[in-house]
Structure formats: structure tokens, C-alpha cells
Amino acid sequence: MIQVNNLTKYYDSFCAVDGISLEIRQGEILGLLGPNGAGKTTTLRMLTGFFKPTSGTIKIDDLEIPKDTLEIKKRMGYLPESAPLYHNMLVFDYLTYVAKVRGLAKEDIPGRLQELSGLCGLADIMHKSIDALSKGLKQRVGLAHAMMTDPEILILDEPTSGLDPNQIAEIRAIIRRIGKKKTIIFSTHILSEAEATCDRIVIINQGKMVADDTTENLKHRAEKGTTFSLALYGETGKAPIKLLNTLDADLDIRQVAARETGTSLYEVKTGSSRDFRKDIYLKIKETDWVMAELTRESQSLENIFQELTKGA
Amino acid sequence: MHQTIHIATKEFKDYFISPIAYIVISLFLVITGWFFFSTFFIFDRADMRNFFALLPTIFSFIIPAVTMRLFSEEVNVGSYETLMTLPVSFRDIALGKFLAATAFCGCMLLPTLSYPLFISMIGEVDPGPVMGGYLGALLLAGAYCALGILASSMTRNQIVAFILGAAICFALTILDRVLFFIPPSLTELIGFLGTNTHFQSIAKGVIDSRDILYFLSVMFLGLFGTYLVMQEKN
């Protein structure tokens, strides 16, 4: 539905975005990740038509920026970073104004505002002045602003930055709820957030795209080998290491400090992608040791992120 | 077109939400009232010539205060981004803000309509120059609003926008009074560029299409300049 081709943006001689190409399907939640100053906001601003690309094209269905910017803006809801709103207006007045500018029929406005107030939790603040709102509440008003006409595409620039954990959870829940039907693109530098909400992750660094994959695939890509952790009750000493080495000579097994008292913890590292859990279990079963836990540790996205954005 | 009206309505209401409207209107009425009536009885003429003679100078300081926040505040707060990503074109935004500011100036002039009423009680008022004066005042206000908006688009600081706007408007106001500094071959052209001669000729009750066209061109150039400045930012 959205096709971005070789998108480039220069600020004078500084290259903020360097040849990004992307295709975003309908109903996808895409997370745009990158360190500060990587070009996330610039990319999103070009997608909304607010910034003109230096070169490259953006197509949405059969519409093109900048030729059909007005039509594209109708299909798109956008929440800029830190939700800049008019400070001197009441929330209700502001949303009514947005509804009118977005061309909602006069008789539909109260109904739509009620829906949005339910969806974004605005009921208590509708008649407060915007400058009296906390950052999280402003962000919610911004979300309601973006979703006013139920647009097909939602673009959210760091929707959770600066919020407390409860507010973050709320905003994420809203994104997931509306993301079932809409195409959502949002930027963040919080990895767990992207992991929890996105279908697909694009990582950019210094204006270049360095990764574009599903969350699952990205994790696997980073898994150069797997680590299993095994805990046994009692002080079992070196004996399990010897026993498990009979499974595969290449296994790297070490005893590490136990997490729980009364148990012994071992780390089993393998260079292959084979799942050794079953083998380990069967081996332990032959003995009289009692297993406390056996888990496969997957590498976190943090490692991938750090690896891909080195030198930023 | 609907968008223009929605934006204009919002901006117009904005003036009256903040204290700015009341301060500017009071200031305007006190200044014009004082300067006009302090000499009114000395001249002992039942007309408003002195009121309209003062207007361009007073407008060139009052109107930039009306327009100073229109773009600079939006850019400074960041709401310009929110506004531009709504389905509106730049023309809607600029025209909406321009109409709101001009309408506000109309509101500012409204209480002064009582002057000709009072004057007519004590003497015969010739309605031609009064009506011409108010028409000219609106055109002049429109032109200065467009220039004030241009100044506002150039900076994100409202104070700078005000000073810049006042400088531009005041320069245009006094242009026909500094002609003796200018080589004689250019006086006619430079004199034509100033606002004062055009305004005073309308205020005499002579409605010349050239004067009206002049004010419309200034409005257009101001708003088009704003478009170019804002375009450059993206």
C-alpha cells in the first residue's frame, strides 16, 4: 500500500536520510527504530508530505507525494513527536476544530468525539485547557487528533517517549487495538516496545536502512548459536558437565553462579541452531538428579540493535 | 474553501480567548481617541480628516502586534507540523490567518464608528470621506496584516516578528514623506510604492481603482512572500 523508493533528504550538505526503500502492506504495524538523530523523524515527515524529499518517490496506493499530497493527507493520521497542540484551546474545542477541518459533517462530530474519548480515555479531560495537561494526556489528545477520521494509515512519531510505564502500556494497548485494521508506522528508540507491538521492524542508522525484517526473523538472525540454561537441585558439582559432554563434544558447558539457593546452574552453549533441550532432558532423566529448570535463552533485540547501529 | 473558513474562525476566536485582543483594541482606541479629539475642537471642523491622517502610522505599530504570533508561534510550538499534516493546503492556512487578522482589525475599527455619529450631532458630516476613510482603513489593515504575517513567518520569535513587521509597515507609511532624499527621477515611482498617498486619496472619498489595486497587490505579495518563506523551511 505504501511504496517508498530511494528516499533521500539533505539539510544543506548534511544527509539526514540516505536512499531508503520500503514497501509497507496494508494492516501492518511497522516499527521504525534507530538511535537519536538517525533520520526517523525526517523519514516520517517526508511520508506525511510535511518535508519535501531531496530525491526519491513516495507512493500510497496510486497517489504520489508531492502531486497528491492533499488527497494523501486525507487518508493519513499523523501524531508528531511530543504532540504539539494549540495550548490555549480546550481539548473539546481543539478536537471539534480538527474534525471540522478534516471535513466531518457537523452532525457526526459529537458521536465521533465520544468514540474517540472512549478509545483514548479522554472523558475526564475534554473540558480542560490543553496547556494544563500532562505529557501523557497531551499524547492521548494527539492520538485522538490523528485518528479523527479513522484514517487508513497512522503515522506516530515516538508516541510513548517521555511517558510513565502505565501510560506507555496504555498507548501500546491503543496502538495494538487500532492496529488490527489499520496500517501503522511508528518510530521509537525503545526496543522492547517495537518487539511488543510491531509486526515488522526497520532499523535505520545515520540515514541508512540497516535492517528490515519481522521481529521473529531479526531475533533469529542474531542468534549465532544458542544458550541453554539448566538448573538441578542440590550440589551436583562437575558431574553433569561430564555427562552432557557425551551428547556432543562441541558443547561448551560451564557451571555458573546459581540463581536460587539449593540448586546448581549450568550454561550450555552450542554453535549450531539445534535445539538440545530434549537431549538434555533425556540425559538428566537417566540419572537421579532432579531438574529445577531448563530454558533456551534467546538473544535480545538489544544486541542486534547495538550491532547494527555501531558507530552512531 | 471550507478549510479556509474553519481556520479563519479558529484564529479569530483565538484573539478573544487571550487577553491580546482586549489590550490591542483598548490601546488603539485610547491612542486614536486622544490624538483625534485633543485637536478636534481646535480645528473646529465636523470631519474625520485628522483621524484618518493618523491611521496609517498607528496601524503600522498596532497591526504587527495583531499578526506577530500567527506563524511564529505555530513554528515555535511545533503545531505548524500538526496543522500542515491536516488535509489543508498552504493557501487555506495563509488565507485563513489573513482573514482572521483583517476581521480582527475590522472589530478594532468598529467602536470608532461612534465618532462620526457624535460629530454629526454637533455639525454636518459629509458622508463620502467618512465611508471612503473606512473602506481605505480596511484595505490598509489588510495590506499591513499580510505584511505582518510575512514578518511572522520569517522568525519563530514573536518579538522579532513584531519589530520586523512594524519596521516594514512604518517604512511603507512614511515613504512618501522622505521623497526629498530620493533622486527626482525616482520620486514618482517611490511615492507610488508608499501606502499613505493611496490611503489618503481613498480617505478623501475618491475611490480610484489604482489605489484599490495597489492595496490588493500588497496583500497578495505579502501572502505570496509568506508562502515562499514557509516553503523554504521544508
CSV table of N, CA and C in Angstrom, one decimal, chain B residues 32-119:
chain,number,residue,atom,x,y,z
B,32,THR,N,-5.9,56.6,19.3
B,32,THR,CA,-6.6,57.3,18.2
B,32,THR,C,-7.5,58.3,18.8
B,33,GLY,N,-8.3,58.0,19.9
B,33,GLY,CA,-9.2,58.9,20.5
B,33,GLY,C,-8.5,60.1,21.0
B,34,TRP,N,-7.4,59.9,21.7
B,34,TRP,CA,-6.6,61.0,22.3
B,34,TRP,C,-6.1,62.0,21.2
B,35,PHE,N,-5.4,61.4,20.2
B,35,PHE,CA,-4.8,62.2,19.2
B,35,PHE,C,-5.9,63.0,18.4
B,36,PHE,N,-7.0,62.3,18.1
B,36,PHE,CA,-8.0,62.9,17.3
B,36,PHE,C,-8.8,64.0,18.1
B,37,PHE,N,-9.2,63.7,19.3
B,37,PHE,CA,-10.1,64.6,20.0
B,37,PHE,C,-9.3,65.8,20.6
B,38,SER,N,-8.0,65.5,20.9
B,38,SER,CA,-7.3,66.6,21.5
B,38,SER,C,-7.2,67.8,20.6
B,39,THR,N,-7.2,67.6,19.3
B,39,THR,CA,-7.1,68.8,18.4
B,39,THR,C,-8.5,69.1,17.7
B,40,PHE,N,-9.4,68.2,17.9
B,40,PHE,CA,-10.7,68.2,17.2
B,40,PHE,C,-11.4,69.6,17.3
B,41,PHE,N,-11.4,70.1,18.6
B,41,PHE,CA,-12.2,71.3,18.8
B,41,PHE,C,-11.4,72.5,18.4
B,42,ILE,N,-10.0,72.4,18.4
B,42,ILE,CA,-9.2,73.5,18.0
B,42,ILE,C,-9.4,73.8,16.5
B,43,PHE,N,-9.5,72.6,15.7
B,43,PHE,CA,-9.7,72.8,14.2
B,43,PHE,C,-11.2,73.2,14.0
B,44,ASP,N,-12.1,72.8,14.8
B,44,ASP,CA,-13.5,73.2,14.8
B,44,ASP,C,-14.1,72.8,13.4
B,45,ARG,N,-13.8,71.6,12.9
B,45,ARG,CA,-14.4,71.2,11.6
B,45,ARG,C,-15.1,69.9,11.9
B,46,ALA,N,-16.3,69.7,11.3
B,46,ALA,CA,-17.1,68.5,11.5
B,46,ALA,C,-16.6,67.4,10.5
B,47,ASP,N,-15.4,67.0,10.5
B,47,ASP,CA,-15.0,65.9,9.7
B,47,ASP,C,-14.0,65.0,10.4
B,48,MET,N,-13.6,63.9,9.8
B,48,MET,CA,-12.7,63.0,10.5
B,48,MET,C,-11.3,63.0,9.8
B,49,ARG,N,-11.0,64.1,9.1
B,49,ARG,CA,-9.7,64.0,8.3
B,49,ARG,C,-8.5,63.7,9.2
B,50,ASN,N,-8.5,64.3,10.4
B,50,ASN,CA,-7.4,64.1,11.3
B,50,ASN,C,-7.3,62.7,11.8
B,51,PHE,N,-8.4,62.1,12.0
B,51,PHE,CA,-8.4,60.7,12.4
B,51,PHE,C,-7.8,59.8,11.4
B,52,PHE,N,-8.2,60.0,10.1
B,52,PHE,CA,-7.7,59.1,9.0
B,52,PHE,C,-6.2,59.5,8.7
B,53,ALA,N,-5.8,60.8,9.0
B,53,ALA,CA,-4.4,61.1,8.7
B,53,ALA,C,-3.5,60.4,9.6
B,54,LEU,N,-4.0,60.1,10.8
B,54,LEU,CA,-3.1,59.4,11.8
B,54,LEU,C,-3.1,57.9,11.6
B,55,LEU,N,-4.2,57.4,11.0
B,55,LEU,CA,-4.4,56.0,11.0
B,55,LEU,C,-3.2,55.1,10.5
B,56,PRO,N,-2.6,55.5,9.3
B,56,PRO,CA,-1.5,54.6,8.8
B,56,PRO,C,-0.4,54.5,9.8
B,57,THR,N,0.0,55.6,10.5
B,57,THR,CA,1.1,55.5,11.4
B,57,THR,C,0.7,54.6,12.6
B,58,ILE,N,-0.5,54.8,13.1
B,58,ILE,CA,-0.9,54.0,14.3
B,58,ILE,C,-1.1,52.5,13.9
B,59,PHE,N,-1.6,52.3,12.7
B,59,PHE,CA,-1.8,50.9,12.2
B,59,PHE,C,-0.4,50.2,12.0
B,60,SER,N,0.6,51.0,11.6
B,60,SER,CA,1.9,50.3,11.3
B,60,SER,C,2.5,49.8,12.6
B,61,PHE,N,2.0,50.3,13.8
B,61,PHE,CA,2.5,49.7,15.1
B,61,PHE,C,1.6,48.7,15.7
B,62,ILE,N,0.3,49.0,15.5
B,62,ILE,CA,-0.7,48.1,16.1
B,62,ILE,C,-0.9,46.8,15.4
B,63,ILE,N,-0.9,46.9,14.1
B,63,ILE,CA,-1.2,45.6,13.3
B,63,ILE,C,-0.1,44.6,13.4
B,64,PRO,N,1.1,44.9,13.4
B,64,PRO,CA,2.2,43.9,13.6
B,64,PRO,C,2.0,43.2,15.0
B,65,ALA,N,1.4,43.9,15.9
B,65,ALA,CA,1.2,43.2,17.2
B,65,ALA,C,0.0,42.2,17.1
B,66,VAL,N,-0.9,42.5,16.2
B,66,VAL,CA,-2.0,41.6,15.9
B,66,VAL,C,-1.5,40.3,15.2
B,67,THR,N,-0.6,40.5,14.3
B,67,THR,CA,-0.2,39.4,13.4
B,67,THR,C,1.0,38.6,13.9
B,68,MET,N,1.7,39.2,14.9
B,68,MET,CA,3.1,38.7,15.2
B,68,MET,C,3.1,37.2,15.6
B,69,ARG,N,2.0,36.7,16.2
B,69,ARG,CA,2.0,35.3,16.6
B,69,ARG,C,1.6,34.3,15.5
B,70,LEU,N,1.0,34.8,14.5
B,70,LEU,CA,0.2,33.9,13.6
B,70,LEU,C,1.1,32.7,13.1
B,71,PHE,N,2.3,33.0,12.6
B,71,PHE,CA,3.1,31.9,12.2
B,71,PHE,C,4.2,31.6,13.1
B,72,SER,N,4.8,32.6,13.8
B,72,SER,CA,6.0,32.4,14.6
B,72,SER,C,5.6,31.5,15.8
B,73,GLU,N,4.5,31.6,16.4
B,73,GLU,CA,4.1,30.8,17.5
B,73,GLU,C,3.9,29.3,17.0
B,74,GLU,N,3.2,29.2,15.9
B,74,GLU,CA,3.0,27.8,15.4
B,74,GLU,C,4.3,27.1,15.1
B,75,VAL,N,5.2,27.8,14.5
B,75,VAL,CA,6.5,27.2,14.2
B,75,VAL,C,7.2,26.9,15.5
B,76,ASN,N,7.2,27.8,16.5
B,76,ASN,CA,7.9,27.7,17.7
B,76,ASN,C,7.3,26.5,18.6
B,77,VAL,N,6.0,26.4,18.7
B,77,VAL,CA,5.4,25.4,19.5
B,77,VAL,C,5.5,24.0,18.7
B,78,GLY,N,5.5,24.1,17.4
B,78,GLY,CA,5.6,22.9,16.6
B,78,GLY,C,4.2,22.5,16.1
B,79,SER,N,3.2,23.3,16.4
B,79,SER,CA,1.8,23.0,16.0
B,79,SER,C,1.7,23.2,14.5
B,80,TYR,N,2.7,23.9,13.9
B,80,TYR,CA,2.6,24.1,12.4
B,80,TYR,C,2.7,22.7,11.7
B,81,GLU,N,3.4,21.8,12.3
B,81,GLU,CA,3.5,20.5,11.7
B,81,GLU,C,2.2,19.8,11.8
B,82,THR,N,1.5,19.9,12.9
B,82,THR,CA,0.2,19.3,13.1
B,82,THR,C,-0.8,19.9,12.1
B,83,LEU,N,-0.7,21.2,11.9
B,83,LEU,CA,-1.6,21.9,11.0
B,83,LEU,C,-1.4,21.5,9.6
B,84,MET,N,-0.1,21.5,9.2
B,84,MET,CA,0.2,21.2,7.8
B,84,MET,C,-0.1,19.8,7.4
B,85,THR,N,-0.2,18.9,8.4
B,85,THR,CA,-0.5,17.5,8.0
B,85,THR,C,-2.0,17.2,8.1
B,86,LEU,N,-2.7,18.2,8.4
B,86,LEU,CA,-4.2,18.1,8.2
B,86,LEU,C,-4.5,18.3,6.7
B,87,PRO,N,-5.6,17.8,6.2
B,87,PRO,CA,-5.8,17.9,4.8
B,87,PRO,C,-6.1,19.3,4.4
B,88,VAL,N,-5.2,20.2,4.5
B,88,VAL,CA,-5.4,21.6,4.1
B,88,VAL,C,-4.2,22.0,3.3
B,89,SER,N,-4.4,22.9,2.4
B,89,SER,CA,-3.2,23.4,1.6
B,89,SER,C,-2.7,24.7,2.3
B,90,PHE,N,-1.5,25.1,1.9
B,90,PHE,CA,-0.9,26.3,2.5
B,90,PHE,C,-1.8,27.5,2.2
B,91,ARG,N,-2.4,27.5,1.1
B,91,ARG,CA,-3.3,28.6,0.7
B,91,ARG,C,-4.4,28.8,1.8
B,92,ASP,N,-5.0,27.7,2.2
B,92,ASP,CA,-6.1,27.7,3.2
B,92,ASP,C,-5.5,28.3,4.5
B,93,ILE,N,-4.3,27.9,4.9
B,93,ILE,CA,-3.8,28.3,6.1
B,93,ILE,C,-3.5,29.8,6.1
B,94,ALA,N,-2.8,30.3,5.0
B,94,ALA,CA,-2.4,31.7,5.0
B,94,ALA,C,-3.6,32.6,4.8
B,95,LEU,N,-4.5,32.1,4.0
B,95,LEU,CA,-5.7,32.9,3.7
B,95,LEU,C,-6.6,33.0,5.0
B,96,GLY,N,-6.7,31.9,5.7
B,96,GLY,CA,-7.5,31.8,6.9
B,96,GLY,C,-6.9,32.8,8.0
B,97,LYS,N,-5.6,32.7,8.2
B,97,LYS,CA,-5.0,33.6,9.1
B,97,LYS,C,-5.1,35.0,8.7
B,98,PHE,N,-5.0,35.3,7.4
B,98,PHE,CA,-5.1,36.7,6.9
B,98,PHE,C,-6.5,37.2,7.2
B,99,LEU,N,-7.5,36.4,6.8
B,99,LEU,CA,-8.9,36.9,7.0
B,99,LEU,C,-9.2,37.1,8.5
B,100,ALA,N,-8.7,36.2,9.4
B,100,ALA,CA,-8.9,36.4,10.8
B,100,ALA,C,-8.3,37.7,11.3
B,101,ALA,N,-7.1,38.0,10.9
B,101,ALA,CA,-6.4,39.2,11.3
B,101,ALA,C,-7.1,40.4,10.8
B,102,THR,N,-7.5,40.4,9.5
B,102,THR,CA,-8.2,41.5,8.9
B,102,THR,C,-9.5,41.8,9.6
B,103,ALA,N,-10.2,40.7,9.9
B,103,ALA,CA,-11.5,40.8,10.5
B,103,ALA,C,-11.3,41.4,11.9
B,104,PHE,N,-10.2,40.9,12.6
B,104,PHE,CA,-10.0,41.5,13.9
B,104,PHE,C,-9.7,43.0,13.8
B,105,CYS,N,-9.0,43.4,12.8
B,105,CYS,CA,-8.8,44.9,12.6
B,105,CYS,C,-10.1,45.6,12.4
B,106,GLY,N,-11.0,44.9,11.7
B,106,GLY,CA,-12.4,45.5,11.5
B,106,GLY,C,-13.0,45.7,12.8
B,107,CYS,N,-12.9,44.7,13.7
B,107,CYS,CA,-13.5,44.8,15.0
B,107,CYS,C,-12.9,46.0,15.8
B,108,MET,N,-11.6,46.2,15.6
B,108,MET,CA,-10.9,47.2,16.2
B,108,MET,C,-11.5,48.6,15.8
B,109,LEU,N,-11.8,48.7,14.5
B,109,LEU,CA,-12.3,49.9,14.0
B,109,LEU,C,-13.8,50.2,14.4
B,110,LEU,N,-14.5,49.1,14.6
B,110,LEU,CA,-15.9,49.2,14.9
B,110,LEU,C,-16.3,50.3,15.9
B,111,PRO,N,-15.7,50.3,17.1
B,111,PRO,CA,-16.1,51.3,18.1
B,111,PRO,C,-15.9,52.7,17.6
B,112,THR,N,-14.9,52.9,16.6
B,112,THR,CA,-14.6,54.3,16.2
B,112,THR,C,-15.8,54.8,15.3
B,113,LEU,N,-16.7,53.9,14.9
B,113,LEU,CA,-17.8,54.3,14.1
B,113,LEU,C,-18.7,55.3,14.9
B,114,SER,N,-18.5,55.3,16.2
B,114,SER,CA,-19.3,56.2,17.1
B,114,SER,C,-18.8,57.6,16.9
B,115,TYR,N,-17.5,57.8,16.4
B,115,TYR,CA,-17.0,59.2,16.2
B,115,TYR,C,-17.9,60.0,15.2
B,116,PRO,N,-18.1,59.4,14.0
B,116,PRO,CA,-18.9,60.2,13.1
B,116,PRO,C,-20.3,60.4,13.6
B,117,LEU,N,-20.8,59.5,14.4
B,117,LEU,CA,-22.2,59.6,14.9
B,117,LEU,C,-22.2,60.9,15.9
B,118,PHE,N,-21.2,60.9,16.8
B,118,PHE,CA,-21.2,62.0,17.7
B,118,PHE,C,-21.0,63.4,17.0
B,119,ILE,N,-20.1,63.3,16.0
B,119,ILE,CA,-19.7,64.5,15.3
B,119,ILE,C,-21.0,65.1,14.5
